[in-house]
mmCIF file of C-alpha atoms (C1' of nucleotides) in Angstrom:
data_model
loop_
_atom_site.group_PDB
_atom_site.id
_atom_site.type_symbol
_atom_site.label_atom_id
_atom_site.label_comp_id
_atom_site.label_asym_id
_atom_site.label_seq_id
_atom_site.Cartn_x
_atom_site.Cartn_y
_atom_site.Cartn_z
ATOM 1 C CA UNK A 1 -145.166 42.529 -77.863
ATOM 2 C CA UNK A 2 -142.814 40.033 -76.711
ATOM 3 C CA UNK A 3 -139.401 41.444 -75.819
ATOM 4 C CA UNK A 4 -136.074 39.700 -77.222
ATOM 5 C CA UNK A 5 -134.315 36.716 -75.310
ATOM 6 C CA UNK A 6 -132.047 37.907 -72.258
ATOM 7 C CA UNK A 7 -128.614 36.948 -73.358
ATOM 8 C CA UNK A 8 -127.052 36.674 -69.825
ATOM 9 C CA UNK A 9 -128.590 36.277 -66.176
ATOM 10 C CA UNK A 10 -127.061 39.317 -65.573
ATOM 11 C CA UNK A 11 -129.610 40.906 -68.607
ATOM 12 C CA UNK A 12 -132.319 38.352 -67.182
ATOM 13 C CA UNK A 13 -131.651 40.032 -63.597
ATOM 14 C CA UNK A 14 -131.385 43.654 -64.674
ATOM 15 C CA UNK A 15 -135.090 43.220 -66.210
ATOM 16 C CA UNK A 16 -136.487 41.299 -63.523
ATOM 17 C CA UNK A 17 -135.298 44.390 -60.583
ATOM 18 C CA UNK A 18 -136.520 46.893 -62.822
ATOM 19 C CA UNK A 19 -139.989 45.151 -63.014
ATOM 20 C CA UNK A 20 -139.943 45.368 -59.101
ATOM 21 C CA UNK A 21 -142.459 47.926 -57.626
ATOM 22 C CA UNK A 22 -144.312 47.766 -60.587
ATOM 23 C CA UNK A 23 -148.090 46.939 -61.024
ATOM 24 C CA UNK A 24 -149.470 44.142 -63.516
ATOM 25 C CA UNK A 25 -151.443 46.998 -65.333
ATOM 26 C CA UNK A 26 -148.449 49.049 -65.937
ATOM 27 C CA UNK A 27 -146.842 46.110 -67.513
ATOM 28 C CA UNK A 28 -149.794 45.082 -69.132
ATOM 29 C CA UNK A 29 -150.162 48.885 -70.670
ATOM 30 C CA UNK A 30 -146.497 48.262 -72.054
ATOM 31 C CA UNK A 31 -147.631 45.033 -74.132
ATOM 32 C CA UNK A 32 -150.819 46.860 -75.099
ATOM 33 C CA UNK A 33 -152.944 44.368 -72.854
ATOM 34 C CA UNK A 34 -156.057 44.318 -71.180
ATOM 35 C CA UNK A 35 -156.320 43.083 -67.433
ATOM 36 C CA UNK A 36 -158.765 40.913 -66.330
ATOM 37 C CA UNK A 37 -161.204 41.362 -63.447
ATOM 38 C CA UNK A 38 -160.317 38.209 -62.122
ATOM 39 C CA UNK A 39 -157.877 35.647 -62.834
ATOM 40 C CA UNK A 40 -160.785 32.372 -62.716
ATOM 41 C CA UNK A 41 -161.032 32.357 -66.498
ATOM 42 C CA UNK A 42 -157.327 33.337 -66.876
ATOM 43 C CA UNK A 43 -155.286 31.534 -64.280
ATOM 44 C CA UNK A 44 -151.976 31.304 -66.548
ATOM 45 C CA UNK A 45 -152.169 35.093 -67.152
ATOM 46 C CA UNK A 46 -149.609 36.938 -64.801
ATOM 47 C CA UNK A 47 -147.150 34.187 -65.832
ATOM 48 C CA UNK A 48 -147.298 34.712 -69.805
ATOM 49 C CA UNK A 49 -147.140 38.547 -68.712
ATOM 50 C CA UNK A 50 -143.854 37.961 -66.980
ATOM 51 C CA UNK A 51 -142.673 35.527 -69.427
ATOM 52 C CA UNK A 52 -143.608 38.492 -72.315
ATOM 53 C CA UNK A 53 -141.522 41.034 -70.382
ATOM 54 C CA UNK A 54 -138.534 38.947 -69.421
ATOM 55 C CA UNK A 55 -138.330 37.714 -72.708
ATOM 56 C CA UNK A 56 -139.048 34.216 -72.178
ATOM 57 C CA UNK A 57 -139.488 31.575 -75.057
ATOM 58 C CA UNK A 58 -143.129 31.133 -75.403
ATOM 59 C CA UNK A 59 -143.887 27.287 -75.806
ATOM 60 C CA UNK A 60 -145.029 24.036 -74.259
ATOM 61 C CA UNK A 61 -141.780 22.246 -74.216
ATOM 62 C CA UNK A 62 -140.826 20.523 -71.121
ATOM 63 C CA UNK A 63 -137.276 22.690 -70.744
ATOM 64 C CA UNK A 64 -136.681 25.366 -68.628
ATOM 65 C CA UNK A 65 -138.071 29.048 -69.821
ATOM 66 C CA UNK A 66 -134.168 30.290 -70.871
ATOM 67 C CA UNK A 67 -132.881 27.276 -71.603
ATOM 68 C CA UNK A 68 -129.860 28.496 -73.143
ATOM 69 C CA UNK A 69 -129.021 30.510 -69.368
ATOM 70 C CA UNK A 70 -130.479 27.227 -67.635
ATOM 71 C CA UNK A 71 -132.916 28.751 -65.885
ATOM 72 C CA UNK A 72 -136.784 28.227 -65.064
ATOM 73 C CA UNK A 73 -139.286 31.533 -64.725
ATOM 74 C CA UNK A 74 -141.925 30.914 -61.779
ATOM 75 C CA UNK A 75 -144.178 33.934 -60.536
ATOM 76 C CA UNK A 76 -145.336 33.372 -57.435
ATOM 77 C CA UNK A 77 -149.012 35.237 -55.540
ATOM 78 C CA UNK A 78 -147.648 35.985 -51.885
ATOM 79 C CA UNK A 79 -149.719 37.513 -49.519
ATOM 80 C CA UNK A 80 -149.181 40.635 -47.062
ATOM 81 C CA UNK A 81 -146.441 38.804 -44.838
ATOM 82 C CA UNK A 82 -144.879 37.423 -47.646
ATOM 83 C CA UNK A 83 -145.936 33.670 -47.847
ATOM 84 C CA UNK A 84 -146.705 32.128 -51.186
ATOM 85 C CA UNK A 85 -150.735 31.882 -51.551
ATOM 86 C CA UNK A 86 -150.386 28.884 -53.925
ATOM 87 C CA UNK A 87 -148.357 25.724 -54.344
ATOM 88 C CA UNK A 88 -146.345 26.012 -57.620
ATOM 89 C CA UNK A 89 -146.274 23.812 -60.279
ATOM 90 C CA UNK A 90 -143.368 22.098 -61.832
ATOM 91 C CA UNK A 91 -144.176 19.701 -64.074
ATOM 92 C CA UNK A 92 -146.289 16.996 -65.391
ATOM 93 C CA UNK A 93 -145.447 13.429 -63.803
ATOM 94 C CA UNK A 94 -144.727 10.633 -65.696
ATOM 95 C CA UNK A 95 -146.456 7.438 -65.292
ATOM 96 C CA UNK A 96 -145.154 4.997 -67.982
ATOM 97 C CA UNK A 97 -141.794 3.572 -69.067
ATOM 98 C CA UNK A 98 -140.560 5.158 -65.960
ATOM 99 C CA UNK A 99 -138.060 1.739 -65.618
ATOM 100 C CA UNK A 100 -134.565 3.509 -64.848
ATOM 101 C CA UNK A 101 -135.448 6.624 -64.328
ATOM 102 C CA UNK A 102 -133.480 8.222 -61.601
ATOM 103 C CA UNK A 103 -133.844 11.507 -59.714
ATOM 104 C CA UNK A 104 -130.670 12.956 -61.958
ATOM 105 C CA UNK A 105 -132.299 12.697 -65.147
ATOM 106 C CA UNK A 106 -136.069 13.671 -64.121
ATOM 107 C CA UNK A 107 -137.373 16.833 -65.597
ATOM 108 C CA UNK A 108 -137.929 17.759 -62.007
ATOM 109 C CA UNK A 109 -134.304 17.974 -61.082
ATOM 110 C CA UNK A 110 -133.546 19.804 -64.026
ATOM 111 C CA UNK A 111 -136.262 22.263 -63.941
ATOM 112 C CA UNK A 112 -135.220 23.323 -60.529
ATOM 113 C CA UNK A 113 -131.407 23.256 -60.806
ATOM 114 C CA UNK A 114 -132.078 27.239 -61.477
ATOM 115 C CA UNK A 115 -135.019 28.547 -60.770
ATOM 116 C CA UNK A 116 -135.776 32.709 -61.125
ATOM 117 C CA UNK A 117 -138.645 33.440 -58.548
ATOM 118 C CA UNK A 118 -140.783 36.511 -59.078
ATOM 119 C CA UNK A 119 -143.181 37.181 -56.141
ATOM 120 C CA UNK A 120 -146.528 39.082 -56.909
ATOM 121 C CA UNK A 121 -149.135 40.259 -54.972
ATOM 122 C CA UNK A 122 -151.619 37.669 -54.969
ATOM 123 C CA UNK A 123 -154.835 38.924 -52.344
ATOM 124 C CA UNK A 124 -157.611 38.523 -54.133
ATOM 125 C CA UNK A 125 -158.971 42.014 -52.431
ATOM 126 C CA UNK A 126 -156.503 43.999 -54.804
ATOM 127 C CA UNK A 127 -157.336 44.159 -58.300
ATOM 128 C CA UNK A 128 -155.087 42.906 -60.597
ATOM 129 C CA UNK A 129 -153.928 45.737 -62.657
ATOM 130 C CA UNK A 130 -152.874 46.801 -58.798
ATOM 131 C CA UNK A 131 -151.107 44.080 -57.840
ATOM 132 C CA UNK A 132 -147.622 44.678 -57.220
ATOM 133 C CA UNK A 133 -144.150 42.156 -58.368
ATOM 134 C CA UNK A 134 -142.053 42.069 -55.845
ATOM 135 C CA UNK A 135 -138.234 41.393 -56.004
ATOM 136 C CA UNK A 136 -137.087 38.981 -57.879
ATOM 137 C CA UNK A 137 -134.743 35.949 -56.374
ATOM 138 C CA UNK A 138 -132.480 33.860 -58.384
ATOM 139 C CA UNK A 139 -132.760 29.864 -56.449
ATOM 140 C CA UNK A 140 -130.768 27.051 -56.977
ATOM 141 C CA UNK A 141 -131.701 24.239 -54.110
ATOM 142 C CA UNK A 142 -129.205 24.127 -51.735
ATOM 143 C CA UNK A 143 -128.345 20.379 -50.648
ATOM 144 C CA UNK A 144 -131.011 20.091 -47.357
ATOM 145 C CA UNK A 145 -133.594 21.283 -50.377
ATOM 146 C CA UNK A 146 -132.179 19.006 -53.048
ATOM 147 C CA UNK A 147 -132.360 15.921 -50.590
ATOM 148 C CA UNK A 148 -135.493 16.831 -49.663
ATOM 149 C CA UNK A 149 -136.661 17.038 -53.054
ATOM 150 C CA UNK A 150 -135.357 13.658 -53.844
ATOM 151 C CA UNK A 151 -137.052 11.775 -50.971
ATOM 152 C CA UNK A 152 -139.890 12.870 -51.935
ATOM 153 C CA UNK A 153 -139.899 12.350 -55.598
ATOM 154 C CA UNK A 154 -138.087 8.766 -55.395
ATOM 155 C CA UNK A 155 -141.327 7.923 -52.594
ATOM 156 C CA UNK A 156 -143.699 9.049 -55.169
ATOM 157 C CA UNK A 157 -142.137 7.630 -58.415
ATOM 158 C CA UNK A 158 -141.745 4.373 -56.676
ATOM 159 C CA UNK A 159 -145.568 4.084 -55.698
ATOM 160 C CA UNK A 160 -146.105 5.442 -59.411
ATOM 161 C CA UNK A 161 -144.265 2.118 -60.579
ATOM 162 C CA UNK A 162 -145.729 -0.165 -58.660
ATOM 163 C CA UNK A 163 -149.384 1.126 -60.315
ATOM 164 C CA UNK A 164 -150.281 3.030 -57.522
ATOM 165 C CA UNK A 165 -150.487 6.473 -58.663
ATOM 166 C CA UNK A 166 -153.820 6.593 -57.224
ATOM 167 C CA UNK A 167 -153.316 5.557 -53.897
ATOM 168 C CA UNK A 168 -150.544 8.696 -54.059
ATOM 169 C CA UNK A 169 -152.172 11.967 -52.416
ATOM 170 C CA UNK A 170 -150.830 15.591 -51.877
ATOM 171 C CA UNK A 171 -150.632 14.641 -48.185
ATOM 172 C CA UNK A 172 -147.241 11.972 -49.344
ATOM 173 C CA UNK A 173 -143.900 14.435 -49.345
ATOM 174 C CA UNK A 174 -142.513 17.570 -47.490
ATOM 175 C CA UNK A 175 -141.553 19.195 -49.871
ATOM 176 C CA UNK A 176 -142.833 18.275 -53.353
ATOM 177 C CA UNK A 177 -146.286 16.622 -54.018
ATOM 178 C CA UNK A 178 -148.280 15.135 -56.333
ATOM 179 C CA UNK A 179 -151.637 16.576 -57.297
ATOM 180 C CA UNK A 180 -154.185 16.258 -60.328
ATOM 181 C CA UNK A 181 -153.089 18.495 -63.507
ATOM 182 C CA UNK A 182 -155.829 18.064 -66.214
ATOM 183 C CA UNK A 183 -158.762 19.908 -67.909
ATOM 184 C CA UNK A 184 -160.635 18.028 -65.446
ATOM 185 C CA UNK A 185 -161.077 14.438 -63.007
ATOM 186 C CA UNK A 186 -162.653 13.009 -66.460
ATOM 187 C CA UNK A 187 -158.958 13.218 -68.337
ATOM 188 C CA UNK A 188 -157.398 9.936 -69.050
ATOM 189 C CA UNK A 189 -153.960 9.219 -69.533
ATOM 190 C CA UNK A 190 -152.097 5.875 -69.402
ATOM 191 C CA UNK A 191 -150.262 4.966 -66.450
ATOM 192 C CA UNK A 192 -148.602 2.286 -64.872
ATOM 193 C CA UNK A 193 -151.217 -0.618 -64.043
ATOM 194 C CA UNK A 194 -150.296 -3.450 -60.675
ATOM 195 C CA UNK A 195 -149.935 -5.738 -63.122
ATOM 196 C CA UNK A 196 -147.174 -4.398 -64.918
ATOM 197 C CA UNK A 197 -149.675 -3.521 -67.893
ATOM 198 C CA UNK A 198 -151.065 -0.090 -69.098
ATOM 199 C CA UNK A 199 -154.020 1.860 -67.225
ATOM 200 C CA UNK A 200 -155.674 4.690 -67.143
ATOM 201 C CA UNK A 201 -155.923 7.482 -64.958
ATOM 202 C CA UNK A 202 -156.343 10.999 -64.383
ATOM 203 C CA UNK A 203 -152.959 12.854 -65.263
ATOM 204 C CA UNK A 204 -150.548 14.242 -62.370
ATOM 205 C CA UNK A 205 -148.225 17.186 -62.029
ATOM 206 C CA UNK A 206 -145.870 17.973 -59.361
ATOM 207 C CA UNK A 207 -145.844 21.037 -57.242
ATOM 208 C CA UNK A 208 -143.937 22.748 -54.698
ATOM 209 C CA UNK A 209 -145.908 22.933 -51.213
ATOM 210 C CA UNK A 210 -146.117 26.164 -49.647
ATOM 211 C CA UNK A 211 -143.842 25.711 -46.856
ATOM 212 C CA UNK A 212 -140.601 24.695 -49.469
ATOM 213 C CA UNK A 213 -141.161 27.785 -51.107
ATOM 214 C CA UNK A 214 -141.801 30.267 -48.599
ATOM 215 C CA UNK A 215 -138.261 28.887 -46.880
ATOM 216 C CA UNK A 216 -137.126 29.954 -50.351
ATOM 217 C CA UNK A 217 -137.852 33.532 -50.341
ATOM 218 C CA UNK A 218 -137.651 33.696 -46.758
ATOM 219 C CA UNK A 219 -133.861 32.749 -46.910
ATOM 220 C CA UNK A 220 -133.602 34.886 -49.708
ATOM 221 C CA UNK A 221 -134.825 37.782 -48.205
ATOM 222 C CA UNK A 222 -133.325 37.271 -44.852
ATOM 223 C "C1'" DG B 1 -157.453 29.533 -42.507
ATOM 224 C "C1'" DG B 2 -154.699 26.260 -44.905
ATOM 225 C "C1'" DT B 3 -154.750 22.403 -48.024
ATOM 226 C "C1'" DT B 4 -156.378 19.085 -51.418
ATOM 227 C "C1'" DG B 5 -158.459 17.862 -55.405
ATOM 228 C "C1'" DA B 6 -160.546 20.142 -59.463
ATOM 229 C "C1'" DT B 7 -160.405 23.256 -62.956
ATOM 230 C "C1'" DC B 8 -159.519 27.143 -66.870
ATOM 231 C "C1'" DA B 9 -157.171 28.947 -71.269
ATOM 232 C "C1'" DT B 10 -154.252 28.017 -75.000
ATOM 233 C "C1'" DA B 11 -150.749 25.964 -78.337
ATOM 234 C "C1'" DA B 12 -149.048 22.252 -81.008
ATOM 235 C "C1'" DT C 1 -153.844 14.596 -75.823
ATOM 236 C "C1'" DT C 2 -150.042 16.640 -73.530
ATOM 237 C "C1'" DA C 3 -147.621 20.329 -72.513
ATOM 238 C "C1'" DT C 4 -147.394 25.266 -70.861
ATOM 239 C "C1'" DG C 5 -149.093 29.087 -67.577
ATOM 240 C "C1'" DA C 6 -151.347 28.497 -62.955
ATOM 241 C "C1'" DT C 7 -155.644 29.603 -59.465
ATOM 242 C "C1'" DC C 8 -160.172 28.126 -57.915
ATOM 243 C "C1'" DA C 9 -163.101 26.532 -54.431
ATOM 244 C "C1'" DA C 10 -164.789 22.820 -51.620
ATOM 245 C "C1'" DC C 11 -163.378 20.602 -47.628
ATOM 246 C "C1'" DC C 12 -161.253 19.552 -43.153
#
DNA sequence: GGTTGATCATAA
DNA sequence: TTATGATCAACC
C-alpha cells in the first residue's frame, strides 16, 4: 500500500514526526509487509518502507523523491550516540560528456538543495522489526557545507575528465566521495579515457562521508 | 572500530 | 545497462 503524494512539506513533515518512535515492524504491519531477518539480501528495504509511508514517487529517475516540494528522502542507520553507521549515497557519477558541466547544474547540487533526513536505528544487535525512526530533520546545506561540497566534487569531476576516475579513491574529499556503485567490480561502464577517447570502467556513485552527515543531525539536534 | 571497496534486490 | 534503495564485510 503506497500512501498518496504529500502535497506540502508541511503534510511531508506532519507524516514524517508521526512516524517518529515508531518501529520498522509496526510500519511494515501497516503496508501488510514482512520484515526481514537481516537486511544482506535486502539492503534498499527500510528506504522503500519510508518512501511507501511518506508517500514518495516510486521510480529510478535521477530527481529528487518529491520533486514537485523539491525535496530528496534519505533514511539514515545511526547508532546509540547518534552517529550515522553508513555513508549515504547520492547519486551515480558521471563519467562521459562531462565538458561544461559545472557544480550548479550537477544532479548532486540539486539532489541536496533539500534534503529530508530520517534517522533509524541501525545496530545490527536489534532486529529489524525493532528498530526504531528517529526524528526526522528537514536539511538544506548551509554555505560552509555547500562550499565544501563543491571542492570536493569540482576535485573529483576534474580527475574524472582528465580519465582518471580510477586513480580517484574514497580517501579524495571531506565531505563527499567517490566510491564503486555496481552489481559488482566486474560492471563496465564507459568513462572518460587519458586520451580524450571512451573507456571502460567500473561505475561510481557519490556518497556523503560520515562525518558531513553526522554534523548534519548533530546541528540539527543541537 | 572506522573506512574502503564490493555487493544485493529490483524496475525500466 | 543504468538508475533507485542502500548495507555488507574485508581491511587497515
Amino acid at each position: 500500500m503506497m500512501n498518496s503524494q504529500p502535497n506540502s512539506i508541511a503534510e511531508l513533515m506532519q507524516r514524517a514526526n508521526d512516524m517518529a518512535g515508531v518501529s520498522l515492524g509496526d510500519i511494515a504491519n501497516e503496508h501488510q509487509l514482512n520484515v526481514p531477518d537481516n537486511l544482506k539480501r535486502d539492503k534498499g528495504w527500510i528506504g522503500q518502507l519510508i518512501e511507501m509511508e511518506l508517500g514518495a514517487t516510486a521510480g529510478s529517475k535521477p530527481q529528487q523523491d518529491f520533486l514537485h516540494l523539491g525535496v530528496e528522502l534519505k533514511t539514515i542507520p545511526i547508532d546509540q550516540s547518534g552517529r550515522p553507521i553508513e555513508t549515504t549515497y547520492v547519486t551515480v557519477a558521471p563519467l562521459t560528456n562531462i565538458q561544461g558541466l559545472t557544480w550548479e547544474n550537477s544532479v548532486v547540487f540539486h539532489k541536496l538543495q533539500q534534503v529530508l533526513w530520517i534517522p533509524v536505528q541501525g545496530d545490527r544487535s536489534i532486529p529489524v522489526a525493532n528498530r526504531k525512526i528517529g526524528t526526522p530533520v528537514l536539511w538544506s546545506p548551509n554555505p560552509e557545507q555547500l562550499t565544501a561540497l563543491q571542492q570536493d566534487w569540482e576535485e573529483i569531476m576534474e580527475m574524472i575528465a582528465l580519465g582518471q576516475v580510477e586513480k580517484v579513491t574514497a580517501r579524495h574529499g571531506e565531505a563527499l566521495q567517490l566510491r564503486p556503485k555496481a552489481a559488482n567490480s566486474h560492471s563496465l561502464t564507459e568513462s572518460i579515457a587519458e586520451n580524450g577517447l571512451i573507456k571502460l570502467s567500473n561505475p561510481r556513485g557519490f556518497y556523503l562521508k560520515i562525518n558531513f552527515t553526522h554534523q548534519i543531525l548533530t546541528n540539527a539536534f543541537g
